[in-house]
Every structure is written in structure tokens, then in C-alpha cells.
XYZ file of C-alpha atoms in Angstrom:
439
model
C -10.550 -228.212 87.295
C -7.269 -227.061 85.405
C -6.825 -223.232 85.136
C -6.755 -221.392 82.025
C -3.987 -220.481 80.175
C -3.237 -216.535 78.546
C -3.597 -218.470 75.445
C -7.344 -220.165 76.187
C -8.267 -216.711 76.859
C -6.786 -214.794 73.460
C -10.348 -214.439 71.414
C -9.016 -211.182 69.010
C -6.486 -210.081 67.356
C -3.945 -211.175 70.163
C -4.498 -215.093 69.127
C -4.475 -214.272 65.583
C -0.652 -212.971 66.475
C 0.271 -215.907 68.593
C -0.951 -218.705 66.095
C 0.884 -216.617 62.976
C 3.919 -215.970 64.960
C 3.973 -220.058 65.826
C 4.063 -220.385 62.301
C 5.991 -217.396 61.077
C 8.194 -216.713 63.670
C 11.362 -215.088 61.908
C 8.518 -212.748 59.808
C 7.349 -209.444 61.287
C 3.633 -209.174 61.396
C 1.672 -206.038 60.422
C -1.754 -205.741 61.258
C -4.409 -204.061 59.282
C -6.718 -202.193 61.515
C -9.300 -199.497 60.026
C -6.663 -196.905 59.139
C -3.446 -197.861 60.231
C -1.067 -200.804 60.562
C -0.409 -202.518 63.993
C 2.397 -203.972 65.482
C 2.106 -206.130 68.929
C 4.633 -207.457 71.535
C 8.313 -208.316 70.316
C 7.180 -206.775 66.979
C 6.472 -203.489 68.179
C 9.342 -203.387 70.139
C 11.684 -204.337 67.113
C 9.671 -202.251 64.899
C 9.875 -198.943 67.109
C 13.852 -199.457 67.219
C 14.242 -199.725 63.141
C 11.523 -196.943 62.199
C 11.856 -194.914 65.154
C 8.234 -194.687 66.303
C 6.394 -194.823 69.522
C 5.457 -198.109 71.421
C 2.694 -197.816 74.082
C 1.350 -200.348 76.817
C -2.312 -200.778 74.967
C -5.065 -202.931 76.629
C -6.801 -204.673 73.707
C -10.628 -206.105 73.699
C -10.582 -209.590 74.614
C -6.882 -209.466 76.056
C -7.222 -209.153 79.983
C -3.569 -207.474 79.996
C -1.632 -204.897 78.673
C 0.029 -205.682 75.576
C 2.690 -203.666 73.834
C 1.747 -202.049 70.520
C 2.755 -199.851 67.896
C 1.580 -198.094 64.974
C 1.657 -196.563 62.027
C -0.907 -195.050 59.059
C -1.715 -197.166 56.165
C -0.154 -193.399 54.008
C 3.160 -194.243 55.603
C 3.501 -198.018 54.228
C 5.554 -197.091 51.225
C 7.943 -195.278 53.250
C 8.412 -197.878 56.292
C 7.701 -201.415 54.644
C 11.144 -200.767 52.245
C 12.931 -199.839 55.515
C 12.150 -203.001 56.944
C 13.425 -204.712 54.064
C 16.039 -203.182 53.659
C 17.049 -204.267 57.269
C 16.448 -207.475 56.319
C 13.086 -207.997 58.163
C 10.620 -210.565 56.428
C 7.306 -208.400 56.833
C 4.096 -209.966 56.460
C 0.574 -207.887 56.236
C -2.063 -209.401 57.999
C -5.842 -208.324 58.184
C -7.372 -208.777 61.512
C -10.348 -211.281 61.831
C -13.083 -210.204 64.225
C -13.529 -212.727 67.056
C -15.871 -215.632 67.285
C -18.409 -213.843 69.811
C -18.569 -211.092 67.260
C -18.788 -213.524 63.666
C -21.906 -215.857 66.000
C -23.613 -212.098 66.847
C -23.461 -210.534 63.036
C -24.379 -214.560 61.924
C -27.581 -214.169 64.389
C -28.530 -210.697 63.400
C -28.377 -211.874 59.531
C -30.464 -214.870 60.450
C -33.354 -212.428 62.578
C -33.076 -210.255 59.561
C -33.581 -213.408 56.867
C -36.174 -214.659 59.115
C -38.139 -210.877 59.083
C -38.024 -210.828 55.305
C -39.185 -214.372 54.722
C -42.200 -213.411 57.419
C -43.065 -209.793 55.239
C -42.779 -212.018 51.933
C -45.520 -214.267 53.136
C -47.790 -211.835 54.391
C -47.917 -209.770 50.787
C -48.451 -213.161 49.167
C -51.519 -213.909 50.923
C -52.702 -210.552 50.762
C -52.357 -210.427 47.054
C -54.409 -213.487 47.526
C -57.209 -212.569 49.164
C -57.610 -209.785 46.694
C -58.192 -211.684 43.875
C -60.575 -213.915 45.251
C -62.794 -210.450 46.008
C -62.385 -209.348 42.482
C -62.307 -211.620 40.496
C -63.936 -209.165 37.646
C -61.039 -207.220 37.247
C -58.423 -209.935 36.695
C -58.904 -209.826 32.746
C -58.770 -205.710 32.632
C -55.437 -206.221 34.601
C -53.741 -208.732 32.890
C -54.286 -206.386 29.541
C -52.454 -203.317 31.260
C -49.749 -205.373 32.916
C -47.304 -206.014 29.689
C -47.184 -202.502 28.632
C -46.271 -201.347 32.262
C -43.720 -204.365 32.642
C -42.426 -203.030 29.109
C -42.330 -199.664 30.027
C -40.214 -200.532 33.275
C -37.499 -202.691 31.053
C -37.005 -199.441 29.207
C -36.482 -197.393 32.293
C -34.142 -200.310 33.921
C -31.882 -199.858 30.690
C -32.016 -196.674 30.539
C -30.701 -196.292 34.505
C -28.112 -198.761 34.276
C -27.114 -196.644 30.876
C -26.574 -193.884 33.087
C -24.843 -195.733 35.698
C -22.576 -197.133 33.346
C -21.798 -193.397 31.807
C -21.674 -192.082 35.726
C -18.835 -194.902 36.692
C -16.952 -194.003 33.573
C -16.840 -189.999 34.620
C -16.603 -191.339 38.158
C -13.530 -193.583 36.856
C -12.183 -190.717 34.891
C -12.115 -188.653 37.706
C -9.975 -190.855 40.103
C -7.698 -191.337 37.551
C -7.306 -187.739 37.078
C -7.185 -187.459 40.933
C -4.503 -189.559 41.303
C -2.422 -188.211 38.336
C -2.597 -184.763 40.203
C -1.521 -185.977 43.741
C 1.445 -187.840 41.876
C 2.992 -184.763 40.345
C 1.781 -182.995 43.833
C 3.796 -185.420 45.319
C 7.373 -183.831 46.192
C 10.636 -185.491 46.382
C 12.010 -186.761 49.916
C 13.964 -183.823 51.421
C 17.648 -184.780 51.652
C 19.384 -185.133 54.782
C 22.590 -183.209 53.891
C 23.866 -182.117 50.527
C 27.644 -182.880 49.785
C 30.102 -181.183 48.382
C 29.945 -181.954 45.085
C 26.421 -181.127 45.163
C 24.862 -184.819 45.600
C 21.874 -185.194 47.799
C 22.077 -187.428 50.814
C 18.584 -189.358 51.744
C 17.074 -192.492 53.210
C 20.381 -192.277 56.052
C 19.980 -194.785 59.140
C 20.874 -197.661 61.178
C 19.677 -200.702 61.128
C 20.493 -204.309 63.143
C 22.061 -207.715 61.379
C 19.510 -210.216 61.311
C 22.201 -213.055 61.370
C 24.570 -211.410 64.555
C 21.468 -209.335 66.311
C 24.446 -207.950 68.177
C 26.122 -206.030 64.872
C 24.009 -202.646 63.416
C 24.969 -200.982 60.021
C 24.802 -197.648 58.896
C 23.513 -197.103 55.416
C 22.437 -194.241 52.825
C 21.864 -193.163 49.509
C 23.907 -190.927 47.560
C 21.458 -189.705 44.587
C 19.440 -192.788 44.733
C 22.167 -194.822 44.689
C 22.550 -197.333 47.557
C 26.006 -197.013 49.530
C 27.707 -200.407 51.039
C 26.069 -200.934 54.543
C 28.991 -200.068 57.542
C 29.518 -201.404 60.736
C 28.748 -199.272 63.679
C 30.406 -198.763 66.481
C 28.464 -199.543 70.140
C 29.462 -195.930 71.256
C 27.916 -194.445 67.878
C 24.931 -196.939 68.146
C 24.023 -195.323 71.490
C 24.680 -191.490 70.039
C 22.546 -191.888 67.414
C 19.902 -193.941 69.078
C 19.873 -190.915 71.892
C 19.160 -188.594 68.988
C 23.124 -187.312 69.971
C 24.885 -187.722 66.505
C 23.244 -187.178 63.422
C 23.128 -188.293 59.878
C 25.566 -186.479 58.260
C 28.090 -187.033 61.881
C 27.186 -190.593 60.541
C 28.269 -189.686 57.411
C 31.248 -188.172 58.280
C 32.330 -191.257 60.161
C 31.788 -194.059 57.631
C 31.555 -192.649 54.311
C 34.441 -189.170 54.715
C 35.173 -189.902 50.968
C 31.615 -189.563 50.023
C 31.774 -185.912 51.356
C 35.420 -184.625 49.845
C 35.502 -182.207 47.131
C 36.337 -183.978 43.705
C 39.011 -183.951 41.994
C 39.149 -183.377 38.179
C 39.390 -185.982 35.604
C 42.852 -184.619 33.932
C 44.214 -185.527 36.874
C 44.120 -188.992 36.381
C 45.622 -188.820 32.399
C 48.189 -190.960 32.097
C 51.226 -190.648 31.267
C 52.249 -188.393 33.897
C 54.735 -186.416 36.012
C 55.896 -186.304 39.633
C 58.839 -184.469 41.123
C 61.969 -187.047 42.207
C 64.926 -186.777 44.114
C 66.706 -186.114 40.798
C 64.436 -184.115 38.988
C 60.782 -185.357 37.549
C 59.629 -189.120 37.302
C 57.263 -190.575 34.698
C 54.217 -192.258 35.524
C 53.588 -194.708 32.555
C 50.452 -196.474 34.394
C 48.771 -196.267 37.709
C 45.434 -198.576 38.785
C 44.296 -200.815 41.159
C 43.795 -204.822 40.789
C 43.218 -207.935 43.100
C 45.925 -210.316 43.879
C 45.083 -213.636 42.434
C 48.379 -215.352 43.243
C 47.349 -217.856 46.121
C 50.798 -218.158 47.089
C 51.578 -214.672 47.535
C 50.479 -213.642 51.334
C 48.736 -211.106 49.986
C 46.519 -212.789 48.336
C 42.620 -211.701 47.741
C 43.598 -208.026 48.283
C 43.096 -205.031 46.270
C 46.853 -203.240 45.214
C 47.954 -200.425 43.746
C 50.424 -201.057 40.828
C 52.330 -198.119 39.305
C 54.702 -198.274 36.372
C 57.449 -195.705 36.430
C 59.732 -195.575 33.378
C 61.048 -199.828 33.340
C 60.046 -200.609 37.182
C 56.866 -201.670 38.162
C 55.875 -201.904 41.731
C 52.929 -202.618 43.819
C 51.638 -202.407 47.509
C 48.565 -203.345 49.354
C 46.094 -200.447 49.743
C 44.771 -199.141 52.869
C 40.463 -199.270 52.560
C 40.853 -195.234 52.861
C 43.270 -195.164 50.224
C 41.000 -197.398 47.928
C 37.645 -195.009 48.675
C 40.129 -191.771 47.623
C 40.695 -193.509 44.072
C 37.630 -194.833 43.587
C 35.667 -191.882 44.689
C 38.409 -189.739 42.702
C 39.161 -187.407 45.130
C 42.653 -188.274 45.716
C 45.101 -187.624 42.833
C 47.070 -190.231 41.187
C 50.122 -188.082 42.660
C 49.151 -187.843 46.121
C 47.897 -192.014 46.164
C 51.912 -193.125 44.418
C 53.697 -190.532 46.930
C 51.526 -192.195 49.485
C 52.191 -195.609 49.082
C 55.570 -195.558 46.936
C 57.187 -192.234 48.024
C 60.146 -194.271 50.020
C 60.624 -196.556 47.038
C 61.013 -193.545 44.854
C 62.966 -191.687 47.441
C 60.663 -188.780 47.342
C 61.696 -185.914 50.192
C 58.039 -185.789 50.844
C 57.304 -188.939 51.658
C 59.724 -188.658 55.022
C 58.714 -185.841 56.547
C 56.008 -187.394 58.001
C 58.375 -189.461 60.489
C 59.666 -187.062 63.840
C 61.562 -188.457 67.264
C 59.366 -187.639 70.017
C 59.948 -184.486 71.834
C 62.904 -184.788 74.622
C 65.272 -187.076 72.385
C 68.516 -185.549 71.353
C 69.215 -185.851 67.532
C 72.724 -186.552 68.375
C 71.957 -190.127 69.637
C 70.961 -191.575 66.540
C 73.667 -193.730 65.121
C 73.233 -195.282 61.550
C 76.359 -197.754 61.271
C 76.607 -201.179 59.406
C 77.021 -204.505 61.773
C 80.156 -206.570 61.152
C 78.535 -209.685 62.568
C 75.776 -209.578 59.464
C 77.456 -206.621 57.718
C 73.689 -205.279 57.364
C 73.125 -201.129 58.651
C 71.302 -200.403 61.361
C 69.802 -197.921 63.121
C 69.625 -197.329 66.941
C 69.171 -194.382 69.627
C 71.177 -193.562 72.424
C 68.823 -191.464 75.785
C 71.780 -191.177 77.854
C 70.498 -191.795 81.365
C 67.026 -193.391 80.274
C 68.978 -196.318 78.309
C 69.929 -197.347 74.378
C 67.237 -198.619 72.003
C 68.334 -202.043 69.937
C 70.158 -201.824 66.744
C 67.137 -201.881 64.132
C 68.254 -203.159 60.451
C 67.132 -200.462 57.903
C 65.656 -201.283 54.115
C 67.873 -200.934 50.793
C 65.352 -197.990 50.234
C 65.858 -196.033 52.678
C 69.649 -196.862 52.870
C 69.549 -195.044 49.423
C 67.626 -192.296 50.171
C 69.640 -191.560 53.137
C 73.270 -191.823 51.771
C 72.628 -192.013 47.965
C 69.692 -188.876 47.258
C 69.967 -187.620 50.609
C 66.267 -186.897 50.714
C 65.743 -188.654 54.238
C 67.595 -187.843 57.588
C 69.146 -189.996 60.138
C 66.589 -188.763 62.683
C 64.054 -189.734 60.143
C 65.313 -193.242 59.606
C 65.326 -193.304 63.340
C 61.911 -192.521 63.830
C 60.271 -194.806 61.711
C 61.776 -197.747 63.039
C 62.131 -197.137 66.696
C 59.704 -194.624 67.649
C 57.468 -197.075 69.409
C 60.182 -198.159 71.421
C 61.657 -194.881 72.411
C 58.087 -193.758 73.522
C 57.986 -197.167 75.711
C 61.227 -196.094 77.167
C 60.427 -192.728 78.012
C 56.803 -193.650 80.215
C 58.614 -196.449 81.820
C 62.000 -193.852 83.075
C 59.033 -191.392 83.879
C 56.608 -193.737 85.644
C 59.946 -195.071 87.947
C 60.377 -190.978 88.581
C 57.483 -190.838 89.590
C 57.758 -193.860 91.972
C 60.907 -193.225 93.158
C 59.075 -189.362 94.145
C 56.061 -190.803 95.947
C 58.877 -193.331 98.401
C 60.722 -190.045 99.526
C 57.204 -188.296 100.506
């Protein structure tokens, strides 16, 4: 005799899962049960990840094991069904069916109870019957009284479903006015952090790609409006999953713009001026476009462009420099010194480049090569070695001899820092060696 499977033994709610899931299976099932929505097996456990709710082991009726389950009230649908979606979960509402032992014992009970009506209807007929064959007299009195009565209870049926009708119109009138008053009773979602500009932060969490399961976004809204999704980090993932970091850490970490004071609207009039190396520099036009030029290397990438006096020039901006201008709290000035401060030969724009700590300023030698006749730039460290001869840009040739707003230590430092600091762990890490052999 072959054994039963888990499936030849699934009479509820269980097989209702398994044979919608066989059909369904990239939709998310919700079950409605009395007062709340359930969730079962690989569900539940999706489900309690996204909306952050409890899962439980749950032994069901006509399940012999546990099964895992979670739940939710029917109140809370409007708040969790949109967070599905917006996690790009297909959700489907189901309503649990009862099970076939329970439809055959309410189909018997209605048939006992069809069969004890038909029984009582029979008896009063042949009672009435038997009555009028004792008096048989009285039939013609009766029949004379019997069409005012019947009259008299048409009136009174009107009359009640009148009523009725007037009582479901209050009754009507009544939930409507109900449910006007728990609307306006209804408050607005708390928000999870204000900003600094005063805009309320709500509806902030994380939620995993349904094409690369592996890949979870963090998401908010900023005064309703819906910010663009962001990768997460595994190492935030698990900090914010552990109840560790927080929505507005979260926010901090993929959306700092969002959060920075703003800057006023004069300070994007145009034209405009910035201090240069000889005195102040007009800004004719300054904006930000997409590089349609398919044989440019650059191309499908937002730039800056800046006109200043006749020359026009344009780089590729950096995604944090794009948020700053777009979420305007970044200054034309600051973005141009940025991004074009060594093309301008701005002082400011250098100071930003220092030797590491140890190298002596008087190693840095800017001389032109005779083999190319190009200038070059390279570092003497006396005992630790000589860097390579690095060939410098017309820029910041001019800056250096022409305005004299950058240094040779500078120059030095933006090109060959990355090499000197190689240089520098390898003579220490061959101290070190050398140390440990004498011991």
C-alpha cells in the first residue's frame, strides 16, 4: 500500500497555499483569516524580513506539523500591502476556504434542518385539516373576516418596511458620518527625522531586489516625495537589520545632500564673480548637461560646463558633486573651484595637495626633459630611493611659473604621492625585517 504524502494529508488552509503557490509562485499570498491577514512558510519568512514582524512555528488544524506563520491585522493593510509593492513583491489576497470535512458537516446540518422544517410543515397542514372537517359551520363566518385581516396585515408590512427603509437611511447616515470623523481623527505618519531645511523624513527602509535577491536598497520619502532607491552595503544591511543603525544613520549614508543646509537662490544668478590669480573672473554660464557625442569617451555622462569670459570648459562630475547642484546646496563658486580651479589657476584649488609627512621639500625637482623637452616632476628620499620623472599638465606648468599660485611641493604631490607613500612602507617594512634577523 503506498504511503501518504504531506500533500495527501493538507485538508485546510495549508493545501489552499500549496495549490496557489503551484500556480502563483513569484506572488506573495495573504490570507484572510477572521481579523487578520496570514502569511505561511517561505512567505512568512520573506514577509517578516520586509515589514519587520514576528514569524512563529504555528501548528495549524488539519496540518500534522508545524508550519511557519506570520501575521498581521486587517487595520494594518494600508500601511504594509504598499510596502510590499514598493519592494517589488506581487501580493495576492486570498480568503481561506474551510475544508471538505467541515463544507460535508454544515451541508448535513442544513439538510437535518430542511428535513425538520419540511416534517413541521406537514404536520400544521394536516392539522389545519382535520379542523375543518370538525367545523365545517364556521368556514363561511371565516372566510368573511379573513380579507380585512389579510388587508390590515399588507398595511402593517408597508408600513414596517417604511420604517426600515427610513432606519437604514439614518443607519447609512450615521456610518458615513462615522467614517468622516475617524478620517479627520486620523493623524499624519510621524516622521522619522526632520532635516535641516525643515522637510519631514517618512516611510525610510530597506528592502531586497527581486531580480538579484542578493542586492537590498535603501529608500525614503522626503515630503511625500519618493527618493531614488540606493544600494546597500552588506555591513549596513546587517546594522540595520540588528536594529544597530538607524534611519536617519541610513540617511546620512546614502542621501548626505538630502540633509545639508540650503543654499540661497541668488547664489546661483548668473553672471557672476570669482576671485583669480589676477584679480576677479566672470562667470557668463554655469549648468550641467549629458554628453551625447558617442565618440567622445565620455560619453552618456552628466558634465559640468562653465563659460568664463571667451573659454568654455567642461569636466565630468563626480555623483556627489551632481546631488550638491541639484539639491542646491553647493554654490556655483564652490562646484567651478571644485572641478575647474587648476584650469583657472585658482590658489585654492592647490592647497588641497601635501607630501606626506617625513619627505624633505628640498627633493622635489621640477626641470624640463631634453629627450621629449616636456617638464617633469620627480622626488628625491635620499637613502629610501628617487621617484620617476612624472610629466606635469600645461595648467599647472602655468600656475606654477606663470601666476605662481601652486608650489613645487604641490605639483609634487599630486602626481607622485601614491608612489612616495609606496616607497616609504616598503623602506619601513625592510627596517623592520632587517630588525627582527638581528634579534
Amino acid at each position: 500500500m503506498a504511503k501518504k504524502t504531506d500533500s495527501d494529508n493538507d485538508n485546510g488552509v495549508i493545501r489552499q497555499f500549496n495549490e496557489l503557490k503551484k500556480k502563483h509562485p513569484d506572488a506573495m499570498l495573504l490570507f484572510r483569516r477572521n481579523s487578520f491577514y496570514e502569511l505561511y512558510k517561505q512567505d512568512a519568512v520573506k514577509a517578516a524580513t520586509v515589514l519587520a514582524i514576528e514569524i512563529a512555528d504555528r501548528m495549524l488544524p488539519d496540518y500534522k506539523r508545524p508550519v511557519k506563520v506570520a501575521s498581521f491585522p486587517q487595520s494594518a493593510l494600508d500601511v504594509y500591502l504598499p510596502r510590499l509593492i514598493r519592494s517589488g513583491i506581487r501580493v495576492a489576497i486570498c480568503d481561506a476556504l474551510d475544508s471538505p470535512l467541515k463544507k460535508k458537516a454544515g451541508q448535513d446540518k442544513a439538510e437535518n434542518n430542511d428535513r425538520t422544517i419540511q416534517n413541521n410543515t406537514d404536520m400544521g397542514k394536516k392539522k389545519k385539516e382535520q379542523g375543518a372537517q370538525e367545523a365545517p359551520d364556521r368556514t363561511v363566518e371565516s372566510t368573511v373576516d379573513v380579507k380585512p385581516a389579510r388587508e390590515k396585515k399588507s398595511k402593517a408590512k408597508a408600513e414596517t418596511k417604511a420604517e426600515t427603509g427610513t432606519d437604514n437611511e439614518v443607519k447609512t447616515e450615521k456610518k458615513d458620518e462615522q467614517k468622516t470623523e475617524t478620517a479627520q481623527e486620523r493623524k499624519p505618519r510621524e516622521p522619522q527625522m526632520v532635516t535641516a531645511n525643515g522637510e519631514k523624513v517618512t516611510h525610510g527602509h530597506a528592502y531586497q531586489s527581486t531580480t538579484n535577491p542578493a542586492d537590498w536598497y535603501f529608500t525614503a520619502k522626503i515630503d511625500g516625495q519618493q527618493l531614488k532607491p540606493q544600494k546597500m552595503d552588506a555591513a549596513d544591511l546587517a546594522a540595520y537589520q540588528n536594529k544597530e543603525m538607524t534611519v536617519p544613520q541610513l540617511m546620512e549614508r546614502y542621501y548626505p545632500t538630502k540633509l545639508m543646509p540650503k543654499v540661497s537662490e541668488e547664489a546661483f544668478r548668473m553672471p557672476m564673480e570669482i576671485a583669480g590669480p589676477d584679480g576677479s573672473i566672470t562667470v557668463n554660464k554655469f549648468n550641467v548637461y549629458k554628453e551625447k557625442d558617442e565618440q567622445r569617451p565620455d560619453f552618456g555622462k552628466y558634465k559640468f560646463y562653465v563659460q568664463v569670459g571667451d573659454t568654455n570648459m567642461s569636466a565630468v562630475a563626480s555623483r556627489q558633486d551632481l546631488n550638491a547642484y541639484f539639491d542646491r546646496v553647493a554654490t556655483p563658486n564652490q562646484l567651478i573651484e571644485k572641478n575647474f580651479g587648476e584650469r583657472l589657476h585658482l590658489k585654492s584649488a592647490y592647497e588641497k595637495y601635501q607630501l606626506p609627512e617625513g619627505v624633505d621639500p628640498k627633493g622635489v625637482r621640477v626641470a624640463k626633459d631634453r629627450n621629449d623637452n616636456k617638464w617633469k616632476v620627480s622626488v628625491d628620499l635620499g637613502e629610501k630611493g628617487q621617484t620617476s620623472r612624472h610629466e606635469i599638465s600645461f595648467d599647472d606648468g602655468y600656475s606654477l611659473f606663470k601666476t605662481k599660485t601652486a608650489t613645487r611641493e604641490q605639483i609634487a604631490a599630486k602626481y607622485l604621492n601614491t608612489e612616495i607613500t609606496g616607497m616609504l612602507a616598503a623602506n619601513t617594512a625592510k627596517v623592520e625585517k632587517t630588525a627582527s634577523m638581528k634579534m
